[in-house]
N, C-alpha and C. Protein backbone atom coordinates (compact mmCIF):
# COMPACT_ATOMS: atom_id res chain seq x y z
N LEU A 1 61.29 149.54 17.90
CA LEU A 1 62.05 148.48 17.26
C LEU A 1 62.20 147.26 18.17
N GLY A 2 62.27 147.45 19.45
CA GLY A 2 62.43 146.34 20.38
C GLY A 2 63.08 146.80 21.66
N THR A 3 63.20 145.89 22.60
CA THR A 3 63.85 146.22 23.86
C THR A 3 65.03 145.30 24.08
N MET A 4 65.94 145.73 24.94
CA MET A 4 67.11 144.92 25.24
C MET A 4 67.15 144.64 26.72
N THR A 5 67.56 143.42 27.06
CA THR A 5 67.76 143.07 28.46
C THR A 5 69.14 142.47 28.59
N THR A 6 69.67 142.52 29.79
CA THR A 6 70.97 141.93 30.06
C THR A 6 70.76 140.71 30.93
N GLU A 7 71.40 139.61 30.56
CA GLU A 7 71.33 138.40 31.35
C GLU A 7 72.72 138.07 31.86
N SER A 8 72.81 137.65 33.10
CA SER A 8 74.11 137.20 33.58
C SER A 8 74.37 135.82 33.01
N THR A 9 75.63 135.51 32.83
CA THR A 9 76.02 134.25 32.22
C THR A 9 77.06 133.56 33.07
N ASN A 10 77.20 132.29 32.85
CA ASN A 10 78.32 131.56 33.44
C ASN A 10 79.48 131.84 32.52
N SER A 11 80.35 132.79 32.90
CA SER A 11 81.38 133.27 31.99
C SER A 11 82.40 132.20 31.62
N GLU A 12 82.71 131.31 32.53
CA GLU A 12 83.66 130.23 32.20
C GLU A 12 83.10 129.35 31.11
N GLU A 13 81.84 128.98 31.27
CA GLU A 13 81.19 128.10 30.31
C GLU A 13 81.06 128.76 28.95
N LYS A 14 80.80 130.06 28.90
CA LYS A 14 80.60 130.78 27.65
C LYS A 14 81.90 131.27 27.04
N GLY A 15 83.01 131.18 27.79
CA GLY A 15 84.29 131.66 27.29
C GLY A 15 84.37 133.17 27.30
N MET A 16 83.68 133.81 28.21
CA MET A 16 83.63 135.25 28.28
C MET A 16 84.35 135.73 29.53
N ALA A 17 84.74 136.99 29.52
CA ALA A 17 85.35 137.59 30.70
C ALA A 17 84.30 137.71 31.79
N ASP A 18 84.73 137.77 33.04
CA ASP A 18 83.81 137.82 34.17
C ASP A 18 82.84 138.99 34.10
N ASP A 19 83.28 140.12 33.57
CA ASP A 19 82.41 141.29 33.55
C ASP A 19 81.55 141.38 32.28
N ASP A 20 81.65 140.39 31.39
CA ASP A 20 80.81 140.37 30.20
C ASP A 20 79.42 139.87 30.55
N ALA A 21 78.45 140.33 29.81
CA ALA A 21 77.08 139.87 30.00
C ALA A 21 76.47 139.66 28.63
N MET A 22 75.58 138.71 28.54
CA MET A 22 74.90 138.45 27.28
C MET A 22 73.79 139.49 27.13
N ILE A 23 73.71 140.09 25.97
CA ILE A 23 72.67 141.06 25.68
C ILE A 23 71.61 140.36 24.83
N VAL A 24 70.37 140.45 25.25
CA VAL A 24 69.26 139.86 24.52
C VAL A 24 68.36 141.00 24.08
N SER A 25 68.04 141.03 22.80
CA SER A 25 67.23 142.11 22.26
C SER A 25 65.99 141.55 21.59
N GLY A 26 64.91 142.25 21.76
CA GLY A 26 63.67 141.89 21.08
C GLY A 26 63.50 142.64 19.78
N ALA A 27 64.50 143.41 19.39
CA ALA A 27 64.42 144.20 18.16
C ALA A 27 64.28 143.29 16.95
N LYS A 28 63.42 143.65 16.06
CA LYS A 28 63.23 142.88 14.83
C LYS A 28 63.95 143.51 13.64
N ILE A 29 64.29 144.79 13.77
CA ILE A 29 64.97 145.51 12.70
C ILE A 29 66.32 145.97 13.22
N LEU A 30 67.37 145.66 12.47
CA LEU A 30 68.73 146.02 12.87
C LEU A 30 69.32 147.01 11.89
N LEU A 31 70.00 148.02 12.43
CA LEU A 31 70.76 148.94 11.59
C LEU A 31 72.15 148.37 11.45
N VAL A 32 72.59 148.19 10.21
CA VAL A 32 73.86 147.53 9.92
C VAL A 32 74.78 148.54 9.22
N GLY A 33 76.04 148.56 9.61
CA GLY A 33 76.98 149.55 9.11
C GLY A 33 77.69 149.20 7.82
N ILE A 34 77.21 148.20 7.10
CA ILE A 34 77.86 147.82 5.85
C ILE A 34 77.89 149.03 4.90
N GLY A 35 79.02 149.24 4.28
CA GLY A 35 79.18 150.33 3.33
C GLY A 35 79.99 151.48 3.88
N ALA A 36 80.04 151.62 5.19
CA ALA A 36 80.79 152.73 5.78
C ALA A 36 82.28 152.57 5.49
N ASP A 37 82.84 151.42 5.77
CA ASP A 37 84.27 151.20 5.56
C ASP A 37 84.64 151.30 4.08
N GLU A 38 83.78 150.77 3.23
CA GLU A 38 84.07 150.77 1.79
C GLU A 38 83.98 152.16 1.17
N GLN A 39 83.21 153.05 1.75
CA GLN A 39 83.07 154.40 1.20
C GLN A 39 83.93 155.43 1.92
N LEU A 40 84.31 155.13 3.16
CA LEU A 40 85.00 156.13 3.99
C LEU A 40 86.43 155.72 4.34
N ALA A 41 86.97 154.72 3.64
CA ALA A 41 88.35 154.26 3.84
C ALA A 41 88.59 153.78 5.27
N GLY A 42 87.77 152.81 5.68
CA GLY A 42 87.84 152.34 7.05
C GLY A 42 88.65 151.08 7.29
N TYR A 43 89.12 150.41 6.25
CA TYR A 43 89.89 149.19 6.43
C TYR A 43 91.38 149.48 6.47
N GLY A 44 92.12 148.66 7.20
CA GLY A 44 93.57 148.81 7.28
C GLY A 44 94.24 148.75 5.92
N ARG A 45 93.71 147.94 5.03
CA ARG A 45 94.31 147.80 3.69
C ARG A 45 94.23 149.11 2.91
N HIS A 46 93.31 149.97 3.27
CA HIS A 46 93.22 151.25 2.58
C HIS A 46 94.46 152.11 2.85
N ARG A 47 95.06 151.94 4.01
CA ARG A 47 96.29 152.67 4.32
C ARG A 47 97.44 152.18 3.44
N VAL A 48 97.47 150.89 3.18
CA VAL A 48 98.50 150.31 2.31
C VAL A 48 98.35 150.85 0.89
N VAL A 49 97.12 150.87 0.40
CA VAL A 49 96.85 151.40 -0.94
C VAL A 49 97.25 152.87 -1.01
N PHE A 50 96.89 153.63 0.01
CA PHE A 50 97.24 155.05 0.05
C PHE A 50 98.76 155.24 0.05
N ALA A 51 99.46 154.44 0.85
CA ALA A 51 100.93 154.56 0.94
C ALA A 51 101.58 154.27 -0.41
N ARG A 52 101.00 153.38 -1.19
CA ARG A 52 101.57 153.01 -2.49
C ARG A 52 101.23 153.99 -3.60
N GLY A 53 100.02 154.60 -3.52
CA GLY A 53 99.61 155.41 -4.66
C GLY A 53 98.83 156.66 -4.34
N GLY A 54 98.77 157.05 -3.07
CA GLY A 54 98.08 158.28 -2.70
C GLY A 54 96.57 158.19 -2.85
N TYR A 55 95.96 159.39 -2.90
CA TYR A 55 94.50 159.45 -2.95
C TYR A 55 93.93 158.92 -4.26
N ASP A 56 94.67 159.04 -5.37
CA ASP A 56 94.16 158.49 -6.63
C ASP A 56 93.99 156.98 -6.54
N ALA A 57 95.00 156.30 -6.02
CA ALA A 57 94.92 154.83 -5.87
C ALA A 57 93.83 154.46 -4.87
N LEU A 58 93.72 155.21 -3.79
CA LEU A 58 92.70 154.93 -2.78
C LEU A 58 91.30 155.13 -3.36
N ARG A 59 91.12 156.18 -4.16
CA ARG A 59 89.84 156.44 -4.80
C ARG A 59 89.44 155.26 -5.69
N ASP A 60 90.40 154.73 -6.46
CA ASP A 60 90.13 153.58 -7.33
C ASP A 60 89.77 152.34 -6.50
N GLU A 61 90.48 152.14 -5.40
CA GLU A 61 90.22 150.99 -4.52
C GLU A 61 88.82 151.06 -3.91
N LEU A 62 88.45 152.23 -3.43
CA LEU A 62 87.14 152.41 -2.83
C LEU A 62 86.03 152.20 -3.86
N TYR A 63 86.26 152.67 -5.08
CA TYR A 63 85.29 152.47 -6.16
C TYR A 63 85.10 150.97 -6.42
N MET A 64 86.22 150.24 -6.53
CA MET A 64 86.15 148.81 -6.79
C MET A 64 85.41 148.09 -5.66
N GLU A 65 85.73 148.44 -4.42
CA GLU A 65 85.09 147.78 -3.28
C GLU A 65 83.60 148.06 -3.24
N LYS A 66 83.22 149.27 -3.58
CA LYS A 66 81.80 149.62 -3.57
C LYS A 66 81.05 148.84 -4.66
N GLN A 67 81.70 148.63 -5.80
CA GLN A 67 81.05 147.90 -6.89
C GLN A 67 80.82 146.43 -6.55
N ARG A 68 81.72 145.82 -5.79
CA ARG A 68 81.58 144.39 -5.49
C ARG A 68 80.90 144.13 -4.15
N LEU A 69 80.61 145.16 -3.41
CA LEU A 69 79.99 145.03 -2.10
C LEU A 69 78.67 144.26 -2.17
N TRP A 70 77.92 144.49 -3.21
CA TRP A 70 76.58 143.90 -3.34
C TRP A 70 76.65 142.39 -3.42
N THR A 71 77.66 141.86 -4.07
CA THR A 71 77.75 140.41 -4.21
C THR A 71 78.65 139.78 -3.16
N ARG A 72 79.55 140.55 -2.62
CA ARG A 72 80.54 139.98 -1.71
C ARG A 72 80.05 139.89 -0.27
N ASN A 73 79.51 140.96 0.28
CA ASN A 73 79.16 141.00 1.70
C ASN A 73 77.67 141.10 1.96
N LEU A 74 76.98 141.88 1.16
CA LEU A 74 75.60 142.22 1.46
C LEU A 74 74.69 140.99 1.53
N GLY A 75 74.77 140.12 0.53
CA GLY A 75 73.92 138.93 0.52
C GLY A 75 74.20 138.03 1.71
N ARG A 76 75.47 137.80 2.00
CA ARG A 76 75.86 136.96 3.13
C ARG A 76 75.31 137.51 4.45
N ASP A 77 75.52 138.79 4.67
CA ASP A 77 75.09 139.38 5.94
C ASP A 77 73.57 139.43 6.05
N ASP A 78 72.90 139.73 4.95
CA ASP A 78 71.45 139.76 4.97
C ASP A 78 70.88 138.37 5.27
N ARG A 79 71.46 137.32 4.68
CA ARG A 79 71.01 135.95 4.96
C ARG A 79 71.24 135.58 6.42
N CYS A 80 72.37 135.95 6.95
CA CYS A 80 72.70 135.64 8.34
C CYS A 80 71.71 136.33 9.30
N ILE A 81 71.43 137.58 9.04
CA ILE A 81 70.51 138.33 9.89
C ILE A 81 69.09 137.77 9.75
N SER A 82 68.68 137.50 8.52
CA SER A 82 67.34 136.95 8.28
C SER A 82 67.17 135.58 8.93
N ASP A 83 68.24 134.79 8.93
CA ASP A 83 68.19 133.46 9.53
C ASP A 83 67.89 133.54 11.03
N HIS A 84 68.17 134.67 11.63
CA HIS A 84 67.90 134.86 13.06
C HIS A 84 66.60 135.64 13.30
N GLY A 85 65.75 135.67 12.27
CA GLY A 85 64.44 136.28 12.42
C GLY A 85 64.47 137.80 12.53
N ARG A 86 65.48 138.42 11.97
CA ARG A 86 65.61 139.86 12.02
C ARG A 86 65.61 140.42 10.60
N GLU A 87 65.35 141.70 10.52
CA GLU A 87 65.36 142.38 9.23
C GLU A 87 66.44 143.46 9.27
N ALA A 88 67.22 143.56 8.22
CA ALA A 88 68.35 144.49 8.19
C ALA A 88 68.01 145.76 7.45
N ARG A 89 68.58 146.85 7.93
CA ARG A 89 68.55 148.13 7.23
C ARG A 89 70.00 148.58 7.09
N PHE A 90 70.32 149.12 5.94
CA PHE A 90 71.70 149.50 5.62
C PHE A 90 71.78 150.99 5.32
N PRO A 91 71.83 151.84 6.34
CA PRO A 91 71.78 153.29 6.10
C PRO A 91 72.94 153.83 5.26
N PHE A 92 74.11 153.22 5.33
CA PHE A 92 75.24 153.72 4.54
C PHE A 92 75.11 153.35 3.06
N LEU A 93 74.17 152.48 2.74
CA LEU A 93 73.94 152.11 1.35
C LEU A 93 72.68 152.76 0.77
N ASP A 94 72.05 153.62 1.56
CA ASP A 94 70.91 154.38 1.07
C ASP A 94 71.38 155.20 -0.14
N GLU A 95 70.58 155.23 -1.20
CA GLU A 95 70.98 155.91 -2.44
C GLU A 95 71.40 157.35 -2.20
N GLU A 96 70.66 158.05 -1.36
CA GLU A 96 70.99 159.46 -1.11
C GLU A 96 72.30 159.61 -0.35
N VAL A 97 72.57 158.69 0.57
CA VAL A 97 73.84 158.73 1.31
C VAL A 97 75.00 158.45 0.37
N VAL A 98 74.86 157.43 -0.47
CA VAL A 98 75.92 157.08 -1.42
C VAL A 98 76.18 158.25 -2.37
N GLU A 99 75.12 158.84 -2.91
CA GLU A 99 75.28 159.98 -3.82
C GLU A 99 75.94 161.17 -3.12
N PHE A 100 75.54 161.44 -1.89
CA PHE A 100 76.12 162.54 -1.12
C PHE A 100 77.62 162.32 -0.92
N LEU A 101 78.00 161.12 -0.51
CA LEU A 101 79.41 160.82 -0.27
C LEU A 101 80.24 160.90 -1.54
N GLU A 102 79.64 160.55 -2.68
CA GLU A 102 80.36 160.63 -3.95
C GLU A 102 80.69 162.06 -4.34
N LYS A 103 79.94 163.03 -3.83
CA LYS A 103 80.17 164.44 -4.16
C LYS A 103 81.25 165.08 -3.29
N ILE A 104 81.60 164.43 -2.19
CA ILE A 104 82.58 165.00 -1.26
C ILE A 104 83.99 164.58 -1.69
N PRO A 105 84.93 165.49 -1.75
CA PRO A 105 86.32 165.11 -2.07
C PRO A 105 86.84 164.09 -1.05
N LEU A 106 87.55 163.10 -1.54
CA LEU A 106 88.06 162.03 -0.68
C LEU A 106 88.91 162.57 0.46
N GLU A 107 89.63 163.65 0.20
CA GLU A 107 90.48 164.24 1.23
C GLU A 107 89.67 164.82 2.39
N ASP A 108 88.37 165.08 2.16
CA ASP A 108 87.48 165.55 3.23
C ASP A 108 86.78 164.38 3.93
N ILE A 109 86.84 163.22 3.33
CA ILE A 109 86.23 162.02 3.92
C ILE A 109 87.21 161.32 4.84
N CYS A 110 88.47 161.28 4.42
CA CYS A 110 89.50 160.62 5.23
C CYS A 110 90.82 161.37 5.11
N ASP A 111 91.65 161.22 6.10
CA ASP A 111 93.00 161.80 6.06
C ASP A 111 93.95 160.69 6.47
N MET A 112 94.47 159.99 5.48
CA MET A 112 95.30 158.82 5.75
C MET A 112 96.68 159.18 6.29
N ASN A 113 96.97 160.46 6.43
CA ASN A 113 98.20 160.88 7.10
C ASN A 113 98.03 160.93 8.61
N GLN A 114 96.78 160.86 9.06
CA GLN A 114 96.48 160.84 10.49
C GLN A 114 96.52 159.38 10.98
N PRO A 115 96.67 159.18 12.29
CA PRO A 115 96.72 157.80 12.81
C PRO A 115 95.39 157.07 12.67
N GLU A 116 95.45 155.74 12.83
CA GLU A 116 94.23 154.93 12.85
C GLU A 116 93.32 155.42 13.96
N GLY A 117 92.03 155.39 13.71
CA GLY A 117 91.09 155.88 14.71
C GLY A 117 90.88 157.38 14.63
N VAL A 118 91.60 158.03 13.72
CA VAL A 118 91.45 159.47 13.52
C VAL A 118 91.18 159.76 12.05
N GLY A 119 92.11 159.37 11.17
CA GLY A 119 92.02 159.71 9.76
C GLY A 119 91.14 158.80 8.94
N ASP A 120 91.02 157.53 9.32
CA ASP A 120 90.13 156.61 8.61
C ASP A 120 88.70 156.94 9.02
N LYS A 121 87.79 156.96 8.07
CA LYS A 121 86.39 157.34 8.30
C LYS A 121 86.30 158.67 9.04
N MET A 122 87.19 159.58 8.73
CA MET A 122 87.30 160.84 9.46
C MET A 122 85.98 161.61 9.51
N ILE A 123 85.28 161.69 8.39
CA ILE A 123 84.03 162.45 8.36
C ILE A 123 83.00 161.84 9.31
N LEU A 124 82.94 160.53 9.37
CA LEU A 124 82.00 159.85 10.27
C LEU A 124 82.40 160.08 11.73
N ARG A 125 83.69 160.07 12.01
CA ARG A 125 84.17 160.31 13.37
C ARG A 125 83.84 161.74 13.83
N ILE A 126 83.99 162.70 12.93
CA ILE A 126 83.68 164.10 13.25
C ILE A 126 82.19 164.24 13.54
N ILE A 127 81.36 163.67 12.69
CA ILE A 127 79.90 163.75 12.88
C ILE A 127 79.50 163.05 14.18
N SER A 128 80.12 161.92 14.46
CA SER A 128 79.81 161.19 15.70
C SER A 128 80.08 162.05 16.93
N ARG A 129 81.22 162.71 16.94
CA ARG A 129 81.54 163.59 18.07
C ARG A 129 80.57 164.77 18.13
N TRP A 130 80.25 165.30 16.96
CA TRP A 130 79.36 166.46 16.87
C TRP A 130 77.97 166.16 17.46
N ILE A 131 77.47 164.92 17.25
CA ILE A 131 76.14 164.57 17.78
C ILE A 131 76.20 163.95 19.17
N GLY A 132 77.42 163.90 19.75
CA GLY A 132 77.55 163.44 21.12
C GLY A 132 77.91 161.99 21.33
N VAL A 133 78.26 161.30 20.26
CA VAL A 133 78.66 159.90 20.37
C VAL A 133 80.19 159.87 20.47
N GLU A 134 80.69 160.33 21.61
CA GLU A 134 82.13 160.49 21.82
C GLU A 134 82.86 159.16 22.02
N GLN A 135 82.27 158.28 22.83
CA GLN A 135 82.98 157.09 23.29
C GLN A 135 83.50 156.21 22.15
N CYS A 136 82.73 156.05 21.11
CA CYS A 136 83.16 155.15 20.04
C CYS A 136 83.74 155.88 18.84
N SER A 137 83.81 157.19 18.87
CA SER A 137 84.22 157.95 17.69
C SER A 137 85.70 157.82 17.35
N SER A 138 86.50 157.26 18.24
CA SER A 138 87.93 157.11 17.93
C SER A 138 88.39 155.66 18.01
N LEU A 139 87.44 154.73 18.03
CA LEU A 139 87.83 153.32 18.06
C LEU A 139 88.47 152.91 16.74
N VAL A 140 89.48 152.07 16.84
CA VAL A 140 90.16 151.55 15.66
C VAL A 140 89.38 150.35 15.15
N LYS A 141 89.26 150.25 13.85
CA LYS A 141 88.55 149.14 13.21
C LYS A 141 89.19 147.82 13.55
N ARG A 142 88.36 146.84 13.94
CA ARG A 142 88.82 145.48 14.19
C ARG A 142 87.87 144.53 13.47
N ALA A 143 88.41 143.54 12.82
CA ALA A 143 87.57 142.54 12.16
C ALA A 143 86.71 141.87 13.23
N ILE A 144 85.49 141.50 12.87
CA ILE A 144 84.55 140.99 13.86
C ILE A 144 85.07 139.76 14.59
N GLN A 145 85.82 138.91 13.90
CA GLN A 145 86.31 137.72 14.58
C GLN A 145 87.33 138.06 15.67
N PHE A 146 87.93 139.25 15.58
CA PHE A 146 88.86 139.69 16.62
C PHE A 146 88.18 140.64 17.59
N GLY A 147 87.37 141.55 17.08
CA GLY A 147 86.67 142.51 17.93
C GLY A 147 85.70 141.85 18.88
N SER A 148 85.05 140.78 18.43
CA SER A 148 84.09 140.08 19.28
C SER A 148 84.76 138.99 20.12
N ARG A 149 86.02 138.76 19.88
CA ARG A 149 86.81 137.72 20.55
C ARG A 149 86.35 136.30 20.18
N ILE A 150 85.55 136.15 19.14
CA ILE A 150 85.08 134.82 18.76
C ILE A 150 86.23 133.94 18.29
N ALA A 151 87.24 134.53 17.62
CA ALA A 151 88.38 133.74 17.15
C ALA A 151 89.11 133.14 18.34
N LYS A 152 89.34 133.94 19.38
CA LYS A 152 90.05 133.45 20.56
C LYS A 152 89.24 132.38 21.28
N VAL A 153 87.95 132.63 21.49
CA VAL A 153 87.10 131.67 22.17
C VAL A 153 87.06 130.36 21.39
N SER A 154 86.93 130.47 20.07
CA SER A 154 86.86 129.29 19.22
C SER A 154 88.18 128.51 19.26
N ASP A 155 89.30 129.21 19.17
CA ASP A 155 90.60 128.54 19.20
C ASP A 155 90.85 127.87 20.54
N VAL A 156 90.48 128.53 21.63
CA VAL A 156 90.69 127.94 22.96
C VAL A 156 89.85 126.69 23.10
N SER A 157 88.59 126.73 22.65
CA SER A 157 87.73 125.56 22.80
C SER A 157 88.17 124.41 21.88
N ARG A 158 88.75 124.73 20.72
CA ARG A 158 89.14 123.69 19.77
C ARG A 158 90.56 123.20 19.98
N PHE A 159 91.45 124.09 20.40
CA PHE A 159 92.86 123.73 20.48
C PHE A 159 93.45 123.82 21.88
N GLY A 160 92.69 124.38 22.83
CA GLY A 160 93.20 124.55 24.17
C GLY A 160 93.97 125.83 24.35
N SER A 161 94.23 126.54 23.24
CA SER A 161 94.99 127.78 23.29
C SER A 161 94.83 128.50 21.96
N SER A 162 94.83 129.83 22.00
CA SER A 162 94.75 130.57 20.73
C SER A 162 96.07 130.48 19.97
N ARG A 163 97.15 130.18 20.67
CA ARG A 163 98.46 130.08 20.00
C ARG A 163 98.63 128.78 19.22
N LYS A 164 97.86 127.76 19.54
CA LYS A 164 98.00 126.48 18.86
C LYS A 164 97.25 126.45 17.53
N ALA A 165 96.37 127.40 17.29
CA ALA A 165 95.63 127.47 16.04
C ALA A 165 96.52 128.14 15.01
N ASP A 166 96.96 127.38 14.03
CA ASP A 166 97.93 127.91 13.07
C ASP A 166 97.40 128.03 11.65
N GLY A 167 96.11 127.79 11.46
CA GLY A 167 95.55 127.90 10.12
C GLY A 167 95.81 126.70 9.25
N GLN A 168 96.47 125.69 9.77
CA GLN A 168 96.79 124.50 8.99
C GLN A 168 95.86 123.34 9.30
N ASN A 169 94.82 123.59 10.08
CA ASN A 169 93.89 122.54 10.47
C ASN A 169 92.57 122.71 9.74
N SER A 170 91.84 121.63 9.63
CA SER A 170 90.52 121.72 9.02
C SER A 170 89.52 121.06 9.96
N HIS A 171 88.25 121.38 9.76
CA HIS A 171 87.20 120.86 10.62
C HIS A 171 86.54 119.68 9.93
N CYS A 172 86.43 118.58 10.63
CA CYS A 172 85.75 117.38 10.13
C CYS A 172 84.30 117.49 10.55
N ALA A 173 83.42 117.96 9.67
CA ALA A 173 82.04 118.23 10.03
C ALA A 173 81.30 116.98 10.51
N ASP A 174 81.58 115.83 9.92
CA ASP A 174 80.85 114.63 10.29
C ASP A 174 81.23 114.10 11.67
N GLN A 175 82.42 114.43 12.15
CA GLN A 175 82.85 113.94 13.44
C GLN A 175 83.05 115.06 14.45
N GLY A 176 82.97 116.31 14.01
CA GLY A 176 83.15 117.43 14.91
C GLY A 176 84.55 117.55 15.47
N LYS A 177 85.55 117.03 14.75
CA LYS A 177 86.92 117.07 15.23
C LYS A 177 87.78 117.96 14.34
N ILE A 178 88.85 118.47 14.91
CA ILE A 178 89.82 119.24 14.15
C ILE A 178 90.97 118.31 13.80
N VAL A 179 91.31 118.29 12.53
CA VAL A 179 92.39 117.40 12.09
C VAL A 179 93.43 118.17 11.32
N PRO A 180 94.71 117.82 11.44
CA PRO A 180 95.74 118.48 10.63
C PRO A 180 95.50 118.23 9.16
N LYS A 181 95.83 119.22 8.34
CA LYS A 181 95.71 119.04 6.88
C LYS A 181 96.83 118.20 6.36
């Protein structure tokens, strides 16, 4: 599929921590995890739905999310990946995987009475540990803008601080400036 190399970076200039390094990959095909959260109750909002209505409400929510996944996320992510000269594969959306997961009782897929990082996507976490992928099997889900720290880097570069970004500003594309709404 390709090779990966690590390049050192000027961390101040890139807005990265000193021990961060830029990863460069020659891979042309990427495995993308879209569909895992929507089928295995991996989002924080799934806990809210469960708290309000139990597994029946959660089952309905997951069904709705799976139905709209094709128009909501898949096209956007595929375009973004393609724009960078890569090809995406979506193993969690493979027909056989989807059919298999539909046959498993939801209570065996997730246990929303367990803490985050344990009960959400529980079946995937168990399989990950079983095949030896221990390190990431208990990580708590974080939205990419927070997990990658892009929101913080972006806010610091635009506002001088992540605390000054309050969601009330808009970007002036023609001038490259941030202006209050």
